[in-house]
PDB file of C-alpha atoms in Angstrom:
ATOM      1  CA  MET A 167     -18.175  38.042 -51.641  1.00 46.00           C
ATOM      2  CA  SER A 168     -15.090  36.179 -50.581  1.00 59.00           C
ATOM      3  CA  ILE A 169     -17.086  32.943 -49.567  1.00 74.00           C
ATOM      4  CA  GLU A 170     -19.416  30.981 -52.209  1.00 81.00           C
ATOM      5  CA  ILE A 171     -22.844  30.704 -50.561  1.00 83.00           C
ATOM      6  CA  THR A 172     -23.879  26.808 -51.426  1.00 89.00           C
ATOM      7  CA  ASP A 173     -27.079  25.191 -50.271  1.00 88.00           C
ATOM      8  CA  SER A 174     -25.154  23.650 -47.810  1.00 90.00           C
ATOM      9  CA  LEU A 175     -23.933  26.790 -46.452  1.00 89.00           C
ATOM     10  CA  LYS A 176     -27.272  28.533 -46.696  1.00 89.00           C
ATOM     11  CA  ALA A 177     -28.771  25.634 -44.564  1.00 92.00           C
ATOM     12  CA  GLN A 178     -26.058  26.163 -41.929  1.00 92.00           C
ATOM     13  CA  ILE A 179     -26.439  30.094 -41.934  1.00 90.00           C
ATOM     14  CA  ILE A 180     -30.256  29.668 -41.281  1.00 92.00           C
ATOM     15  CA  LEU A 181     -29.701  26.975 -38.455  1.00 92.00           C
ATOM     16  CA  SER A 182     -27.251  29.552 -36.746  1.00 93.00           C
ATOM     17  CA  ALA A 183     -29.867  32.509 -37.362  1.00 90.00           C
ATOM     18  CA  VAL A 184     -32.621  30.627 -35.726  1.00 93.00           C
ATOM     19  CA  GLY A 185     -30.198  29.955 -32.730  1.00 92.00           C
ATOM     20  CA  ALA A 186     -29.033  33.568 -32.617  1.00 92.00           C
ATOM     21  CA  ALA A 187     -32.676  34.715 -32.822  1.00 91.00           C
ATOM     22  CA  GLY A 188     -33.637  32.891 -29.855  1.00 92.00           C
ATOM     23  CA  PRO A 189     -36.959  30.553 -28.890  1.00 91.00           C
ATOM     24  CA  GLY A 190     -40.010  31.970 -30.438  1.00 89.00           C
ATOM     25  CA  ALA A 191     -38.520  34.215 -32.897  1.00 91.00           C
ATOM     26  CA  ASP A 192     -40.615  35.089 -35.922  1.00 93.00           C
ATOM     27  CA  ASP A 193     -39.423  34.932 -39.646  1.00 91.00           C
ATOM     28  CA  ASN A 194     -38.282  38.662 -39.801  1.00 93.00           C
ATOM     29  CA  THR A 195     -36.153  38.354 -36.657  1.00 93.00           C
ATOM     30  CA  VAL A 196     -34.579  35.441 -38.247  1.00 91.00           C
ATOM     31  CA  SER A 197     -34.161  36.936 -41.819  1.00 92.00           C
ATOM     32  CA  SER A 198     -32.545  39.956 -39.954  1.00 93.00           C
ATOM     33  CA  GLN A 199     -29.996  37.389 -38.207  1.00 92.00           C
ATOM     34  CA  VAL A 200     -29.402  35.823 -41.713  1.00 91.00           C
ATOM     35  CA  SER A 201     -28.577  39.328 -43.194  1.00 90.00           C
ATOM     36  CA  ARG A 202     -26.149  39.978 -40.407  1.00 90.00           C
ATOM     37  CA  ILE A 203     -24.306  36.669 -40.779  1.00 90.00           C
ATOM     38  CA  ILE A 204     -23.928  37.102 -44.559  1.00 88.00           C
ATOM     39  CA  GLY A 205     -22.638  40.723 -44.047  1.00 86.00           C
ATOM     40  CA  LEU A 206     -19.964  39.310 -41.471  1.00 85.00           C
ATOM     41  CA  MET A 207     -19.032  37.045 -44.299  1.00 84.00           C
ATOM     42  CA  GLN A 208     -18.341  40.087 -46.807  1.00 83.00           C
ATOM     43  CA  ASP A 209     -14.698  41.218 -47.599  1.00 78.00           C
ATOM     44  CA  GLY A 210     -13.793  44.108 -45.241  1.00 74.00           C
ATOM     45  CA  SER A 211     -16.168  42.952 -42.588  1.00 78.00           C
ATOM     46  CA  PRO A 212     -14.681  42.802 -38.734  1.00 74.00           C
ATOM     47  CA  ALA A 213     -15.133  39.216 -38.610  1.00 76.00           C
ATOM     48  CA  MET A 214     -13.208  38.736 -42.054  1.00 74.00           C
ATOM     49  CA  ALA A 215     -10.636  41.254 -40.905  1.00 70.00           C
ATOM     50  CA  ALA A 216     -10.035  39.220 -37.705  1.00 70.00           C
ATOM     51  CA  PHE A 217      -9.223  36.148 -39.945  1.00 72.00           C
ATOM     52  CA  THR A 218      -6.800  38.435 -41.997  1.00 65.00           C
ATOM     53  CA  TYR A 219      -5.123  39.479 -38.732  1.00 65.00           C
ATOM     54  CA  ALA A 220      -4.870  35.728 -37.513  1.00 65.00           C
ATOM     55  CA  GLU A 221      -3.377  34.764 -40.914  1.00 65.00           C
ATOM     56  CA  LYS A 222      -0.592  37.350 -40.705  1.00 65.00           C
ATOM     57  CA  ARG A 223       0.150  36.576 -37.297  1.00 63.00           C
ATOM     58  CA  ALA A 224       0.600  32.885 -38.087  1.00 61.00           C
ATOM     59  CA  GLU A 225       2.711  33.709 -40.692  1.00 62.00           C
ATOM     60  CA  ASN A 226       5.174  35.638 -38.300  1.00 62.00           C
ATOM     61  CA  ILE A 227       5.377  32.614 -35.572  1.00 56.00           C
ATOM     62  CA  VAL A 228       8.651  31.163 -35.742  1.00 57.00           C
ATOM     63  CA  ASP A 229       8.425  29.084 -32.372  1.00 61.00           C
ATOM     64  CA  THR A 230       6.242  28.016 -29.410  1.00 73.00           C
ATOM     65  CA  LYS A 231       8.134  27.538 -26.173  1.00 75.00           C
ATOM     66  CA  LYS A 232       7.257  24.713 -23.569  1.00 82.00           C
ATOM     67  CA  PRO A 233       5.492  26.020 -20.608  1.00 89.00           C
ATOM     68  CA  PHE A 234       7.577  27.378 -17.759  1.00 93.00           C
ATOM     69  CA  VAL A 235       6.381  28.938 -14.378  1.00 96.00           C
ATOM     70  CA  GLY A 236       7.543  32.164 -12.695  1.00 96.00           C
ATOM     71  CA  THR A 237       6.413  34.777 -10.351  1.00 97.00           C
ATOM     72  CA  VAL A 238       4.651  37.806 -11.692  1.00 97.00           C
ATOM     73  CA  LEU A 239       6.197  40.978 -10.618  1.00 96.00           C
ATOM     74  CA  TYR A 240       5.331  43.818 -12.770  1.00 95.00           C
ATOM     75  CA  VAL A 241       2.850  44.655 -15.717  1.00 94.00           C
ATOM     76  CA  ASP A 242       3.039  47.811 -17.959  1.00 91.00           C
ATOM     77  CA  LEU A 243       2.139  49.133 -21.286  1.00 87.00           C
ATOM     78  CA  GLU A 244       5.347  48.950 -23.095  1.00 82.00           C
ATOM     79  CA  GLY A 245       7.076  52.287 -24.147  1.00 69.00           C
ATOM     80  CA  TYR A 246      10.463  53.398 -25.447  1.00 59.00           C
ATOM     81  CA  GLY A 247      11.924  56.196 -22.995  1.00 48.00           C
ATOM     82  CA  SER A 248      10.753  56.843 -19.434  1.00 46.00           C
ATOM     83  CA  ASN A 249       8.210  59.306 -20.790  1.00 50.00           C
ATOM     84  CA  GLY A 250       6.270  56.616 -22.602  1.00 50.00           C
ATOM     85  CA  LYS A 251       6.823  58.158 -26.216  1.00 57.00           C
ATOM     86  CA  ASN A 252       6.827  55.711 -29.190  1.00 63.00           C
ATOM     87  CA  PRO A 253       4.932  52.799 -27.152  1.00 66.00           C
ATOM     88  CA  SER A 254       4.619  49.587 -28.894  1.00 73.00           C
ATOM     89  CA  ASN A 255       0.928  49.212 -27.686  1.00 83.00           C
ATOM     90  CA  ARG A 256       1.946  45.922 -26.015  1.00 88.00           C
ATOM     91  CA  PRO A 257       1.442  45.088 -22.311  1.00 92.00           C
ATOM     92  CA  ILE A 258       4.771  43.766 -20.807  1.00 92.00           C
ATOM     93  CA  VAL A 259       4.941  41.620 -18.088  1.00 95.00           C
ATOM     94  CA  PHE A 260       8.225  41.065 -15.659  1.00 95.00           C
ATOM     95  CA  LEU A 261       8.557  37.674 -14.240  1.00 96.00           C
ATOM     96  CA  GLN A 262      11.146  35.915 -11.696  1.00 96.00           C
ATOM     97  CA  THR A 263      12.193  32.677 -12.579  1.00 95.00           C
ATOM     98  CA  GLU A 264      15.564  31.378 -12.279  1.00 93.00           C
ATOM     99  CA  PRO A 265      18.983  32.881 -13.365  1.00 92.00           C
ATOM    100  CA  SER A 266      20.159  31.893 -16.762  1.00 89.00           C
ATOM    101  CA  GLU A 267      22.724  32.652 -19.466  1.00 87.00           C
ATOM    102  CA  HIS A 268      20.127  35.067 -21.115  1.00 85.00           C
ATOM    103  CA  TRP A 269      18.270  36.350 -17.788  1.00 89.00           C
ATOM    104  CA  ARG A 270      21.422  36.355 -15.421  1.00 89.00           C
ATOM    105  CA  ASP A 271      19.231  37.739 -12.625  1.00 91.00           C
ATOM    106  CA  GLY A 272      16.386  35.501 -13.262  1.00 92.00           C
ATOM    107  CA  ILE A 273      14.078  38.286 -14.269  1.00 93.00           C
ATOM    108  CA  GLU A 274      12.595  37.945 -17.649  1.00 92.00           C
ATOM    109  CA  HIS A 275       9.896  39.501 -19.356  1.00 93.00           C
ATOM    110  CA  PHE A 276       7.284  38.748 -22.097  1.00 93.00           C
ATOM    111  CA  ARG A 277       4.760  40.670 -24.192  1.00 91.00           C
ATOM    112  CA  LEU A 278       1.062  40.381 -24.909  1.00 92.00           C
ATOM    113  CA  ASP A 279      -0.615  41.065 -28.173  1.00 88.00           C
ATOM    114  CA  ARG A 280      -1.081  44.652 -29.115  1.00 86.00           C
ATOM    115  CA  VAL A 281      -3.968  46.683 -27.336  1.00 87.00           C
ATOM    116  CA  ASP A 282      -4.993  48.265 -30.904  1.00 84.00           C
ATOM    117  CA  SER A 283      -5.346  44.937 -32.531  1.00 79.00           C
ATOM    118  CA  HIS A 284      -8.627  43.044 -33.219  1.00 77.00           C
ATOM    119  CA  GLN A 285      -7.990  41.278 -29.788  1.00 81.00           C
ATOM    120  CA  GLY A 286      -7.564  44.454 -28.188  1.00 85.00           C
ATOM    121  CA  ALA A 287     -10.489  44.261 -25.472  1.00 89.00           C
ATOM    122  CA  GLN A 288      -8.932  40.394 -24.834  1.00 90.00           C
ATOM    123  CA  VAL A 289      -5.433  41.628 -24.314  1.00 91.00           C
ATOM    124  CA  LYS A 290      -6.542  44.688 -21.996  1.00 92.00           C
ATOM    125  CA  ALA A 291      -8.451  42.073 -19.830  1.00 94.00           C
ATOM    126  CA  GLN A 292      -5.382  39.691 -19.842  1.00 94.00           C
ATOM    127  CA  ALA A 293      -3.327  42.468 -18.961  1.00 94.00           C
ATOM    128  CA  ALA A 294      -5.734  43.532 -15.950  1.00 95.00           C
ATOM    129  CA  ALA A 295      -5.436  39.761 -14.886  1.00 96.00           C
ATOM    130  CA  LEU A 296      -2.128  39.305 -14.832  1.00 96.00           C
ATOM    131  CA  THR A 297      -1.674  42.702 -12.837  1.00 95.00           C
ATOM    132  CA  SER A 298      -4.213  41.227 -10.279  1.00 96.00           C
ATOM    133  CA  LEU A 299      -1.700  38.173 -10.126  1.00 97.00           C
ATOM    134  CA  ILE A 300       1.487  40.216  -8.799  1.00 97.00           C
ATOM    135  CA  GLY A 301       2.960  37.704  -6.249  1.00 97.00           C
ATOM    136  CA  HIS A 302       1.478  34.636  -7.928  1.00 97.00           C
ATOM    137  CA  ARG A 303       3.216  31.728  -9.438  1.00 97.00           C
ATOM    138  CA  VAL A 304       1.873  31.427 -12.868  1.00 96.00           C
ATOM    139  CA  ALA A 305       2.664  29.187 -15.694  1.00 95.00           C
ATOM    140  CA  VAL A 306       3.166  30.588 -19.206  1.00 93.00           C
ATOM    141  CA  THR A 307       3.347  29.516 -22.598  1.00 92.00           C
ATOM    142  CA  LEU A 308       5.001  31.690 -25.201  1.00 91.00           C
ATOM    143  CA  ARG A 309       4.914  31.865 -28.839  1.00 88.00           C
ATOM    144  CA  ILE A 310       7.764  33.378 -30.869  1.00 86.00           C
ATOM    145  CA  GLU A 311       7.068  36.159 -33.341  1.00 81.00           C
ATOM    146  CA  LYS A 312       9.168  37.892 -35.890  1.00 74.00           C
ATOM    147  CA  GLY A 313       8.767  41.395 -36.098  1.00 66.00           C
ATOM    148  CA  ASN A 314      10.794  44.645 -37.146  1.00 65.00           C
ATOM    149  CA  GLY A 315      14.042  42.210 -37.374  1.00 66.00           C
ATOM    150  CA  VAL A 316      13.761  40.765 -34.101  1.00 71.00           C
ATOM    151  CA  ASN A 317      11.881  37.726 -32.282  1.00 78.00           C
ATOM    152  CA  ASN A 318       9.367  38.681 -29.667  1.00 82.00           C
ATOM    153  CA  ARG A 319       8.221  36.626 -26.912  1.00 87.00           C
ATOM    154  CA  ILE A 320       4.331  36.829 -26.791  1.00 90.00           C
ATOM    155  CA  LEU A 321       2.026  35.489 -24.412  1.00 92.00           C
ATOM    156  CA  ALA A 322      -0.068  32.229 -25.845  1.00 89.00           C
ATOM    157  CA  ALA A 323      -1.396  31.066 -22.519  1.00 91.00           C
ATOM    158  CA  TYR A 324      -1.078  31.191 -18.860  1.00 94.00           C
ATOM    159  CA  GLU A 325      -2.493  29.606 -15.701  1.00 95.00           C
ATOM    160  CA  ASP A 326      -2.369  30.929 -12.139  1.00 97.00           C
ATOM    161  CA  ARG A 327      -0.387  28.650  -9.804  1.00 96.00           C
ATOM    162  CA  GLY A 328      -1.312  30.433  -6.660  1.00 96.00           C
ATOM    163  CA  VAL A 329       0.663  32.927  -4.351  1.00 97.00           C
ATOM    164  CA  ASP A 330       4.213  32.577  -4.235  1.00 96.00           C
ATOM    165  CA  GLU A 331       5.006  31.402  -0.511  1.00 95.00           C
ATOM    166  CA  ARG A 332       7.628  34.241  -0.025  1.00 95.00           C
ATOM    167  CA  PHE A 333       4.734  36.775  -0.633  1.00 95.00           C
ATOM    168  CA  ARG A 334       1.841  35.156   1.207  1.00 95.00           C
ATOM    169  CA  ASP A 335      -0.262  37.133   3.711  1.00 93.00           C
ATOM    170  CA  ALA A 336      -1.925  35.613   6.627  1.00 92.00           C
ATOM    171  CA  GLN A 337      -5.375  35.303   4.591  1.00 93.00           C
ATOM    172  CA  GLY A 338      -3.637  33.477   1.764  1.00 92.00           C
ATOM    173  CA  GLY A 339      -3.321  36.671  -0.731  1.00 94.00           C
ATOM    174  CA  SER A 340      -0.275  38.427  -1.952  1.00 95.00           C
ATOM    175  CA  THR A 341       1.418  40.913  -0.132  1.00 94.00           C
ATOM    176  CA  LEU A 342       2.854  42.628  -3.340  1.00 94.00           C
ATOM    177  CA  ASN A 343       1.197  45.379  -5.247  1.00 92.00           C
ATOM    178  CA  LEU A 344       2.479  47.009  -8.421  1.00 91.00           C
ATOM    179  CA  LEU A 345       5.064  49.124  -6.701  1.00 90.00           C
ATOM    180  CA  GLN A 346       6.165  46.620  -4.459  1.00 93.00           C
ATOM    181  CA  GLY A 347       6.572  44.158  -7.190  1.00 94.00           C
ATOM    182  CA  ALA A 348       8.386  46.754  -9.235  1.00 92.00           C
ATOM    183  CA  ALA A 349      10.746  47.052  -6.134  1.00 91.00           C
ATOM    184  CA  GLN A 350      11.957  43.225  -6.617  1.00 93.00           C
ATOM    185  CA  ILE A 351      13.613  44.309 -10.009  1.00 92.00           C
ATOM    186  CA  ASN A 352      16.786  45.705 -10.681  1.00 89.00           C
ATOM    187  CA  TRP A 353      16.205  48.776 -12.880  1.00 87.00           C
ATOM    188  CA  THR A 354      19.696  49.903 -13.564  1.00 81.00           C
ATOM    189  CA  HIS A 355      21.111  50.376 -17.012  1.00 69.00           C
ATOM    190  CA  ASP A 356      22.984  46.908 -16.783  1.00 76.00           C
ATOM    191  CA  PHE A 357      20.303  44.898 -18.954  1.00 76.00           C
ATOM    192  CA  LYS A 358      19.407  45.069 -22.476  1.00 76.00           C
ATOM    193  CA  PRO A 359      16.624  46.226 -23.385  1.00 76.00           C
ATOM    194  CA  ASN A 360      16.902  49.136 -20.698  1.00 81.00           C
ATOM    195  CA  ARG A 361      14.248  47.708 -18.520  1.00 85.00           C
ATOM    196  CA  ALA A 362      13.216  51.396 -17.170  1.00 81.00           C
ATOM    197  CA  GLU A 363      12.755  52.641 -20.781  1.00 80.00           C
ATOM    198  CA  ILE A 364      10.179  49.939 -21.733  1.00 83.00           C
ATOM    199  CA  ALA A 365       8.103  50.292 -18.479  1.00 82.00           C
ATOM    200  CA  PRO A 366       7.108  53.995 -18.501  1.00 77.00           C
ATOM    201  CA  ARG A 367       4.458  53.858 -15.650  1.00 78.00           C
ATOM    202  CA  LEU A 368       7.311  52.912 -13.152  1.00 75.00           C
ATOM    203  CA  VAL A 369       8.121  56.843 -13.118  1.00 67.00           C
ATOM    204  CA  ARG A 370       4.803  57.910 -12.211  1.00 68.00           C
ATOM    205  CA  LEU A 371       4.433  55.063  -9.700  1.00 67.00           C
ATOM    206  CA  ASN A 372       7.692  56.272  -7.975  1.00 63.00           C
ATOM    207  CA  LYS A 373       6.462  59.679  -8.036  1.00 59.00           C
ATOM    208  CA  SER A 374       3.157  58.773  -6.496  1.00 58.00           C
ATOM    209  CA  ALA A 375       4.755  57.219  -3.842  1.00 52.00           C
ATOM    210  CA  GLN A 376       6.856  60.048  -2.394  1.00 49.00           C
ATOM    211  CA  PRO A 377       5.443  61.849   0.549  1.00 46.00           C
ATOM    212  CA  VAL A 378       4.032  65.173  -0.215  1.00 43.00           C
ATOM    213  CA  GLY A 379       5.527  68.169   1.535  1.00 44.00           C
TER     214      GLY A 379
END
């Protein structure tokens, strides 16, 4: 066992077990919760693995960027090549901000955590939420993580600031869907990395938008 079970910790575990068992629970139910909590503290348990994952991720964080605001235009699951082969398993989000030396047309992107990580369910929920915010202004905070010899911009937090006035409809919602948001982006080969190659869904979207017959 990776954690020493002291008398003080035993008391905390019992109190937690009582709370988890719920009002009126009998001793056997509380004991089952005690066993469950102790199991979570064992080496190799999903809970302990989550701590290990967090510690390794913290080792790779080299910086945290100040919050900035942009308009969400497109969300995808990153791939390399338009056929989506060799994906990174990270959702990728394209924002419209302001032109700069690095983002000369004002379109920049960042990634989320991996969908196959211990936070996979949360990451998928974040990606879905950001997709629903296409056409919205959002404030984002990014952390910079090193990996595979490069620094990656990974989402740490975001806040919805409402629909961008340019894309507001009569009811106050956004006029942009995923395909219309993508149409606001220059997908030519002039940018590195090649935007079209890290957005595999784009090809399928364009095909689905073409008239039949």
